[in-house]
mmCIF file of C-alpha atoms and ligand atoms in Angstrom:
data_model
loop_
_atom_site.group_PDB
_atom_site.id
_atom_site.type_symbol
_atom_site.label_atom_id
_atom_site.label_comp_id
_atom_site.label_asym_id
_atom_site.label_seq_id
_atom_site.Cartn_x
_atom_site.Cartn_y
_atom_site.Cartn_z
ATOM 1 C CA MET T 1113 -4.670 -4.190 15.146
ATOM 2 C CA ASN T 1114 -5.675 -7.803 14.672
ATOM 3 C CA CYS T 1115 -6.224 -9.111 11.088
ATOM 4 C CA ARG T 1116 -7.237 -12.749 10.678
ATOM 5 C CA GLY T 1117 -5.575 -13.717 13.944
ATOM 6 C CA LYS T 1118 -2.258 -11.925 13.356
ATOM 7 C CA THR T 1119 -1.391 -8.899 15.346
ATOM 8 C CA LEU T 1120 0.271 -5.581 14.047
ATOM 9 C CA THR T 1121 1.365 -3.501 16.993
ATOM 10 C CA LEU T 1122 1.110 0.158 16.274
ATOM 11 C CA GLY T 1123 2.772 3.207 17.724
ATOM 12 C CA THR T 1124 5.979 1.760 19.187
ATOM 13 C CA ASN T 1125 7.857 1.674 15.975
ATOM 14 C CA THR T 1126 7.253 2.316 12.263
ATOM 15 C CA HIS T 1127 6.363 -0.700 10.146
ATOM 16 C CA LEU T 1128 7.979 -1.314 6.802
ATOM 17 C CA MET T 1129 5.792 -2.848 4.123
ATOM 18 C CA GLY T 1130 7.976 -4.462 1.491
ATOM 19 C CA ILE T 1131 6.526 -4.318 -2.121
ATOM 20 C CA LEU T 1132 6.350 -7.700 -4.019
ATOM 21 C CA ASN T 1133 5.121 -7.235 -7.468
ATOM 22 C CA VAL T 1134 4.361 -10.462 -9.223
ATOM 23 C CA THR T 1135 3.829 -8.950 -12.629
ATOM 24 C CA PRO T 1136 5.498 -10.035 -15.982
ATOM 25 C CA ASP T 1137 8.111 -7.241 -15.712
ATOM 26 C CA SER T 1138 9.211 -8.602 -12.203
ATOM 27 C CA PHE T 1139 8.758 -12.139 -10.946
ATOM 28 C CA SER T 1140 5.943 -13.798 -12.810
ATOM 29 C CA ASP T 1141 4.871 -14.848 -16.349
ATOM 30 C CA GLY T 1142 1.989 -16.935 -14.947
ATOM 31 C CA GLY T 1143 2.728 -18.463 -11.638
ATOM 32 C CA ASP T 1144 5.094 -21.319 -12.622
ATOM 33 C CA TYR T 1145 7.330 -22.995 -9.960
ATOM 34 C CA LEU T 1146 10.477 -20.972 -10.692
ATOM 35 C CA ASP T 1147 8.526 -17.576 -10.656
ATOM 36 C CA VAL T 1148 7.030 -18.539 -7.286
ATOM 37 C CA GLN T 1149 10.371 -19.596 -5.838
ATOM 38 C CA ARG T 1150 12.064 -16.305 -6.855
ATOM 39 C CA ALA T 1151 9.144 -14.224 -5.621
ATOM 40 C CA VAL T 1152 9.239 -16.008 -2.223
ATOM 41 C CA ALA T 1153 13.027 -15.705 -2.032
ATOM 42 C CA HIS T 1154 12.740 -11.900 -2.572
ATOM 43 C CA ALA T 1155 10.035 -11.611 0.031
ATOM 44 C CA LYS T 1156 12.157 -13.657 2.568
ATOM 45 C CA MET T 1157 15.017 -11.319 1.957
ATOM 46 C CA MET T 1158 12.753 -8.354 2.632
ATOM 47 C CA VAL T 1159 11.538 -9.857 5.930
ATOM 48 C CA ALA T 1160 15.283 -10.565 6.876
ATOM 49 C CA GLU T 1161 16.011 -6.965 6.236
ATOM 50 C CA GLY T 1162 13.279 -5.829 8.636
ATOM 51 C CA ALA T 1163 9.900 -5.688 6.743
ATOM 52 C CA THR T 1164 7.001 -6.550 8.972
ATOM 53 C CA LEU T 1165 4.484 -6.607 6.123
ATOM 54 C CA ILE T 1166 4.753 -7.825 2.499
ATOM 55 C CA ASP T 1167 2.426 -6.400 0.002
ATOM 56 C CA ILE T 1168 1.787 -8.798 -2.909
ATOM 57 C CA GLY T 1169 0.308 -7.387 -6.167
ATOM 58 C CA GLY T 1170 -0.451 -9.119 -9.519
ATOM 59 C CA GLU T 1171 -1.740 -6.121 -11.479
ATOM 60 C CA SER T 1172 0.298 -2.839 -12.058
ATOM 61 C CA SER T 1173 -1.311 0.281 -10.985
ATOM 62 C CA ARG T 1174 1.031 2.553 -13.025
ATOM 63 C CA PRO T 1175 -0.632 5.149 -15.233
ATOM 64 C CA GLY T 1176 -1.512 3.487 -18.402
ATOM 65 C CA ALA T 1177 -0.918 -0.216 -17.229
ATOM 66 C CA SER T 1178 -3.277 -2.785 -18.795
ATOM 67 C CA PRO T 1179 -5.859 -4.325 -16.741
ATOM 68 C CA VAL T 1180 -5.474 -8.109 -15.835
ATOM 69 C CA SER T 1181 -8.226 -10.741 -15.589
ATOM 70 C CA VAL T 1182 -9.206 -12.313 -12.333
ATOM 71 C CA ASP T 1183 -7.887 -15.684 -13.512
ATOM 72 C CA GLU T 1184 -4.528 -14.267 -14.430
ATOM 73 C CA GLU T 1185 -4.209 -12.218 -11.249
ATOM 74 C CA LEU T 1186 -5.075 -15.249 -9.185
ATOM 75 C CA ALA T 1187 -2.455 -17.299 -10.987
ATOM 76 C CA ARG T 1188 0.081 -14.771 -10.239
ATOM 77 C CA VAL T 1189 -0.577 -14.086 -6.526
ATOM 78 C CA VAL T 1190 -2.198 -17.127 -4.870
ATOM 79 C CA PRO T 1191 0.736 -19.601 -5.167
ATOM 80 C CA VAL T 1192 3.118 -16.949 -3.886
ATOM 81 C CA ILE T 1193 0.779 -16.204 -0.827
ATOM 82 C CA GLN T 1194 0.476 -19.913 -0.114
ATOM 83 C CA ALA T 1195 4.305 -20.438 -0.270
ATOM 84 C CA LEU T 1196 4.943 -17.277 1.759
ATOM 85 C CA ALA T 1197 2.319 -17.876 4.421
ATOM 86 C CA ASP T 1198 4.171 -20.916 5.571
ATOM 87 C CA ALA T 1199 7.659 -19.473 5.110
ATOM 88 C CA VAL T 1200 7.509 -16.138 7.028
ATOM 89 C CA ASP T 1201 5.899 -14.756 10.283
ATOM 90 C CA VAL T 1202 4.839 -11.359 9.032
ATOM 91 C CA LEU T 1203 1.561 -9.917 7.925
ATOM 92 C CA ILE T 1204 0.797 -10.428 4.163
ATOM 93 C CA SER T 1205 -1.340 -7.877 2.297
ATOM 94 C CA VAL T 1206 -2.772 -8.431 -1.217
ATOM 95 C CA ASP T 1207 -2.783 -5.416 -3.474
ATOM 96 C CA THR T 1208 -6.119 -5.971 -5.234
ATOM 97 C CA TYR T 1209 -9.410 -4.159 -5.889
ATOM 98 C CA LYS T 1210 -11.103 -7.363 -7.106
ATOM 99 C CA ALA T 1211 -13.266 -9.175 -4.322
ATOM 100 C CA GLU T 1212 -12.613 -12.643 -5.895
ATOM 101 C CA VAL T 1213 -8.917 -12.200 -5.914
ATOM 102 C CA ALA T 1214 -9.084 -10.833 -2.243
ATOM 103 C CA ARG T 1215 -11.039 -13.818 -1.132
ATOM 104 C CA TYR T 1216 -8.769 -16.435 -2.545
ATOM 105 C CA ALA T 1217 -5.770 -14.510 -1.298
ATOM 106 C CA LEU T 1218 -7.112 -14.192 2.273
ATOM 107 C CA GLU T 1219 -7.993 -18.034 2.138
ATOM 108 C CA ALA T 1220 -4.468 -18.719 0.984
ATOM 109 C CA GLY T 1221 -2.901 -16.870 4.039
ATOM 110 C CA ALA T 1222 -3.075 -13.124 3.438
ATOM 111 C CA HIS T 1223 -4.261 -10.823 6.353
ATOM 112 C CA ILE T 1224 -4.944 -7.558 4.774
ATOM 113 C CA VAL T 1225 -6.408 -6.217 1.483
ATOM 114 C CA ASN T 1226 -4.597 -3.201 0.029
ATOM 115 C CA ASP T 1227 -7.414 -1.721 -2.036
ATOM 116 C CA ILE T 1228 -6.306 1.198 -4.185
ATOM 117 C CA THR T 1229 -9.944 2.009 -4.982
ATOM 118 C CA ALA T 1230 -10.943 2.127 -1.203
ATOM 119 C CA LEU T 1231 -13.738 -0.528 -1.760
ATOM 120 C CA SER T 1232 -15.273 1.220 -4.724
ATOM 121 C CA GLY T 1233 -13.766 -0.979 -7.401
ATOM 122 C CA ASP T 1234 -15.819 -4.044 -6.679
ATOM 123 C CA PRO T 1235 -19.245 -3.959 -4.988
ATOM 124 C CA VAL T 1236 -18.535 -7.222 -3.160
ATOM 125 C CA MET T 1237 -15.112 -6.246 -1.647
ATOM 126 C CA ALA T 1238 -16.440 -4.739 1.632
ATOM 127 C CA THR T 1239 -18.333 -8.008 2.302
ATOM 128 C CA VAL T 1240 -15.308 -10.181 1.685
ATOM 129 C CA VAL T 1241 -13.040 -8.069 4.042
ATOM 130 C CA ALA T 1242 -15.799 -7.937 6.693
ATOM 131 C CA GLU T 1243 -16.671 -11.608 6.519
ATOM 132 C CA MET T 1244 -13.051 -12.840 6.551
ATOM 133 C CA GLU T 1245 -12.039 -10.359 9.398
ATOM 134 C CA ALA T 1246 -9.250 -9.060 7.280
ATOM 135 C CA GLY T 1247 -7.583 -5.578 7.564
ATOM 136 C CA VAL T 1248 -8.043 -3.181 4.714
ATOM 137 C CA VAL T 1249 -6.017 -0.192 3.352
ATOM 138 C CA LEU T 1250 -8.370 2.455 1.991
ATOM 139 C CA MET T 1251 -6.235 4.499 -0.374
ATOM 140 C CA HIS T 1252 -7.204 7.760 -2.028
ATOM 141 C CA MET T 1253 -7.125 7.879 -5.804
ATOM 142 C CA LYS T 1254 -8.594 10.555 -8.208
ATOM 143 C CA GLY T 1255 -9.938 8.840 -11.134
ATOM 144 C CA THR T 1256 -8.519 5.495 -12.365
ATOM 145 C CA PRO T 1257 -4.925 4.423 -13.084
ATOM 146 C CA ARG T 1258 -5.613 5.133 -16.743
ATOM 147 C CA THR T 1259 -6.976 8.763 -16.235
ATOM 148 C CA MET T 1260 -5.525 9.856 -12.837
ATOM 149 C CA GLN T 1261 -2.645 11.961 -14.096
ATOM 150 C CA GLN T 1262 -4.827 13.961 -16.671
ATOM 151 C CA ALA T 1263 -4.593 17.399 -15.043
ATOM 152 C CA PRO T 1264 -5.787 16.507 -11.449
ATOM 153 C CA HIS T 1265 -7.244 19.562 -9.712
ATOM 154 C CA TYR T 1266 -8.019 20.136 -5.968
ATOM 155 C CA ASN T 1267 -8.958 23.326 -4.124
ATOM 156 C CA ASP T 1268 -7.501 22.109 -1.066
ATOM 157 C CA VAL T 1269 -5.757 18.728 -1.531
ATOM 158 C CA VAL T 1270 -5.278 17.796 2.053
ATOM 159 C CA SER T 1271 -8.844 18.736 3.318
ATOM 160 C CA GLU T 1272 -10.478 17.054 0.215
ATOM 161 C CA ILE T 1273 -8.572 13.782 0.618
ATOM 162 C CA ARG T 1274 -9.084 13.754 4.370
ATOM 163 C CA SER T 1275 -12.932 14.119 4.070
ATOM 164 C CA TRP T 1276 -12.931 11.594 1.282
ATOM 165 C CA LEU T 1277 -10.968 9.019 3.544
ATOM 166 C CA GLN T 1278 -13.280 9.751 6.462
ATOM 167 C CA GLU T 1279 -16.305 8.975 4.266
ATOM 168 C CA LYS T 1280 -14.808 5.882 2.882
ATOM 169 C CA ALA T 1281 -13.920 4.674 6.409
ATOM 170 C CA ARG T 1282 -17.503 5.417 7.663
ATOM 171 C CA ASN T 1283 -18.868 3.426 4.708
ATOM 172 C CA ALA T 1284 -16.566 0.566 5.408
ATOM 173 C CA GLU T 1285 -17.673 0.364 8.979
ATOM 174 C CA ALA T 1286 -21.339 0.552 7.928
ATOM 175 C CA ARG T 1287 -20.744 -2.401 5.642
ATOM 176 C CA GLY T 1288 -19.395 -4.473 8.578
ATOM 177 C CA ILE T 1289 -15.639 -3.896 8.655
ATOM 178 C CA ALA T 1290 -14.323 -3.331 12.166
ATOM 179 C CA GLY T 1291 -12.984 0.196 12.641
ATOM 180 C CA GLU T 1292 -9.787 -1.031 14.203
ATOM 181 C CA ARG T 1293 -8.933 -3.028 11.045
ATOM 182 C CA ILE T 1294 -9.047 0.097 8.814
ATOM 183 C CA ILE T 1295 -5.798 1.730 7.671
ATOM 184 C CA VAL T 1296 -5.945 4.996 5.541
ATOM 185 C CA ASP T 1297 -3.577 6.177 2.915
ATOM 186 C CA PRO T 1298 -3.505 9.546 1.093
ATOM 187 C CA GLY T 1299 -2.397 7.727 -2.131
ATOM 188 C CA ILE T 1300 0.723 9.622 -3.002
ATOM 189 C CA GLY T 1301 0.997 9.843 -6.853
ATOM 190 C CA PHE T 1302 -2.570 8.694 -7.632
ATOM 191 C CA GLY T 1303 -4.132 11.628 -9.297
ATOM 192 C CA LYS T 1304 -1.731 14.113 -7.902
ATOM 193 C CA THR T 1305 0.972 16.439 -9.299
ATOM 194 C CA THR T 1306 4.346 16.924 -7.715
ATOM 195 C CA GLU T 1307 3.102 19.907 -5.857
ATOM 196 C CA HIS T 1308 0.008 17.979 -4.675
ATOM 197 C CA ASN T 1309 2.276 15.257 -3.286
ATOM 198 C CA LEU T 1310 4.590 17.744 -1.518
ATOM 199 C CA GLU T 1311 1.573 19.593 0.042
ATOM 200 C CA ILE T 1312 0.130 16.185 1.227
ATOM 201 C CA LEU T 1313 3.553 15.204 2.898
ATOM 202 C CA LYS T 1314 4.072 18.800 4.412
ATOM 203 C CA ARG T 1315 0.612 18.543 6.046
ATOM 204 C CA LEU T 1316 0.595 14.851 6.636
ATOM 205 C CA SER T 1317 -0.009 15.205 10.374
ATOM 206 C CA GLU T 1318 -3.553 16.483 9.496
ATOM 207 C CA PHE T 1319 -4.467 12.920 8.535
ATOM 208 C CA ARG T 1320 -4.001 11.947 12.143
ATOM 209 C CA GLU T 1321 -7.370 13.503 12.869
ATOM 210 C CA LEU T 1322 -8.942 10.483 11.206
ATOM 211 C CA ASN T 1323 -7.886 8.367 14.194
ATOM 212 C CA LYS T 1324 -6.777 5.465 11.887
ATOM 213 C CA PRO T 1325 -3.437 3.968 11.241
ATOM 214 C CA LEU T 1326 -1.679 5.896 8.440
ATOM 215 C CA LEU T 1327 0.108 4.257 5.599
ATOM 216 C CA VAL T 1328 2.281 6.212 3.194
ATOM 217 C CA GLY T 1329 3.710 5.040 -0.090
ATOM 218 C CA THR T 1330 6.299 7.312 -1.701
ATOM 219 C CA SER T 1331 8.755 4.561 -2.943
ATOM 220 C CA ARG T 1332 10.616 5.548 -6.224
ATOM 221 C CA LYS T 1333 7.640 7.640 -7.266
ATOM 222 C CA SER T 1334 7.840 10.262 -10.143
ATOM 223 C CA PHE T 1335 7.671 13.259 -7.840
ATOM 224 C CA ILE T 1336 10.995 12.151 -6.388
ATOM 225 C CA GLY T 1337 12.445 11.786 -9.918
ATOM 226 C CA ASN T 1338 11.012 15.186 -10.813
ATOM 227 C CA ILE T 1339 12.691 16.902 -7.938
ATOM 228 C CA LEU T 1340 15.989 15.065 -8.024
ATOM 229 C CA GLY T 1341 16.204 14.528 -11.800
ATOM 230 C CA VAL T 1342 16.954 10.843 -11.383
ATOM 231 C CA PRO T 1343 15.483 7.819 -12.979
ATOM 232 C CA VAL T 1344 13.314 5.189 -11.166
ATOM 233 C CA THR T 1345 16.362 2.972 -10.532
ATOM 234 C CA ASP T 1346 18.146 5.728 -8.517
ATOM 235 C CA ARG T 1347 15.574 6.956 -6.066
ATOM 236 C CA VAL T 1348 16.553 5.238 -2.836
ATOM 237 C CA GLU T 1349 17.844 8.352 -1.120
ATOM 238 C CA GLY T 1350 14.913 10.441 -2.202
ATOM 239 C CA THR T 1351 12.564 7.783 -0.860
ATOM 240 C CA ALA T 1352 14.388 7.481 2.457
ATOM 241 C CA ALA T 1353 14.142 11.287 3.004
ATOM 242 C CA THR T 1354 10.408 11.038 2.534
ATOM 243 C CA VAL T 1355 10.139 8.003 4.835
ATOM 244 C CA CYS T 1356 11.917 10.015 7.660
ATOM 245 C CA TRP T 1357 9.684 12.979 6.986
ATOM 246 C CA ALA T 1358 6.482 10.771 6.929
ATOM 247 C CA ILE T 1359 7.458 9.206 10.260
ATOM 248 C CA THR T 1360 7.892 12.514 11.955
ATOM 249 C CA ASN T 1361 4.523 13.590 10.700
ATOM 250 C CA GLY T 1362 2.448 10.709 11.737
ATOM 251 C CA ALA T 1363 2.979 7.656 9.413
ATOM 252 C CA ASP T 1364 2.567 4.133 11.033
ATOM 253 C CA ILE T 1365 3.396 2.146 7.904
ATOM 254 C CA VAL T 1366 5.654 3.020 5.013
ATOM 255 C CA ARG T 1367 5.493 0.945 1.730
ATOM 256 C CA VAL T 1368 8.851 0.542 0.044
ATOM 257 C CA HIS T 1369 10.741 -1.334 -2.516
ATOM 258 C CA ASP T 1370 14.196 -0.907 -1.031
ATOM 259 C CA VAL T 1371 13.734 -2.411 2.426
ATOM 260 C CA LYS T 1372 17.272 -2.376 3.928
ATOM 261 C CA ALA T 1373 18.095 1.293 3.296
ATOM 262 C CA ASN T 1374 14.618 2.389 4.415
ATOM 263 C CA VAL T 1375 14.393 0.264 7.513
ATOM 264 C CA ARG T 1376 17.770 1.817 8.659
ATOM 265 C CA ALA T 1377 16.380 5.261 7.990
ATOM 266 C CA ALA T 1378 13.195 4.485 9.809
ATOM 267 C CA GLN T 1379 14.931 2.952 12.792
ATOM 268 C CA MET T 1380 17.037 6.094 13.220
ATOM 269 C CA THR T 1381 13.994 8.257 12.822
ATOM 270 C CA ASP T 1382 12.110 6.154 15.324
ATOM 271 C CA ALA T 1383 14.986 6.450 17.876
ATOM 272 C CA LEU T 1384 15.003 10.146 17.544
ATOM 273 C CA TYR T 1385 11.256 10.733 17.274
ATOM 274 C CA ARG T 1386 9.202 8.103 19.039
HETATM 275 C C1 LIG X 596 -0.334 -0.397 -4.967
HETATM 276 N N1 LIG X 596 0.238 0.740 -4.569
HETATM 277 C C2 LIG X 596 1.106 1.585 -5.193
HETATM 278 N N2 LIG X 596 1.342 2.782 -4.519
HETATM 279 C C3 LIG X 596 0.662 2.680 -3.406
HETATM 280 C C4 LIG X 596 0.466 3.516 -2.274
HETATM 281 O O1 LIG X 596 1.096 4.708 -2.185
HETATM 282 N N3 LIG X 596 -0.270 3.125 -1.303
HETATM 283 C C5 LIG X 596 -0.918 1.847 -1.385
HETATM 284 N N4 LIG X 596 -1.661 1.526 -0.319
HETATM 285 N N5 LIG X 596 -0.828 1.044 -2.405
HETATM 286 C C6 LIG X 596 -0.059 1.442 -3.415
#
């Protein structure tokens, strides 16, 4: 797929998307020079370890996280994207549901918008993505980050999410976004119980029927903690197991914090499977 002049070749190997959170609990207190340098250094390390995409986010989507203003989010992500676009030769995605943040981020050098609301969080987002010929990740979420874990219910979690993503992809195309620039994502952990997440992973291959590149993000998520009984700082092996499983069940891109370990797991799985 081609996003703003940069190509992502799909099908030959799994792509690792490295997570770069520029929020106060990670690299940023407001985009000052040192924050930017530290964030860029971390992104460069992830690229050296094998990430072929870097996902930069300035607002946490964890349950209960506080929303961030457009100005604050711009101050966090834009300087990092500007610095990174000159420093690395990989695709950059911006994790935002706000059209204004997306527009500035794309102008600063990003190629893809990772929208956890699948274009429904801001009425202008589809226009920005279409006009700027960017790629877009359409992720499924039930509710909002504030409400999503309040007793989520599905009759058939996989069929419902698959139909929902199909509808969102159709809408995106109707709004002028090229079909080949759309990536779909079942949104592990976003309005799902541990059982829902396991069911989605067990039946992941059913999302191939959408005929779109498939992104899966399991990294360090609570369902891994629930199964292994380990804290968020100790979930790298659990994550790697889900990465290998996701690859053999159709994932094209996996979104991870711990790039080195997951690249190795993915390369071995690719050698066996692809
Ligand atoms: C921002 N973010 C957190 N988890 C995610 C996931 O699973 N997928 C995508 N696309 N974005 C995510």
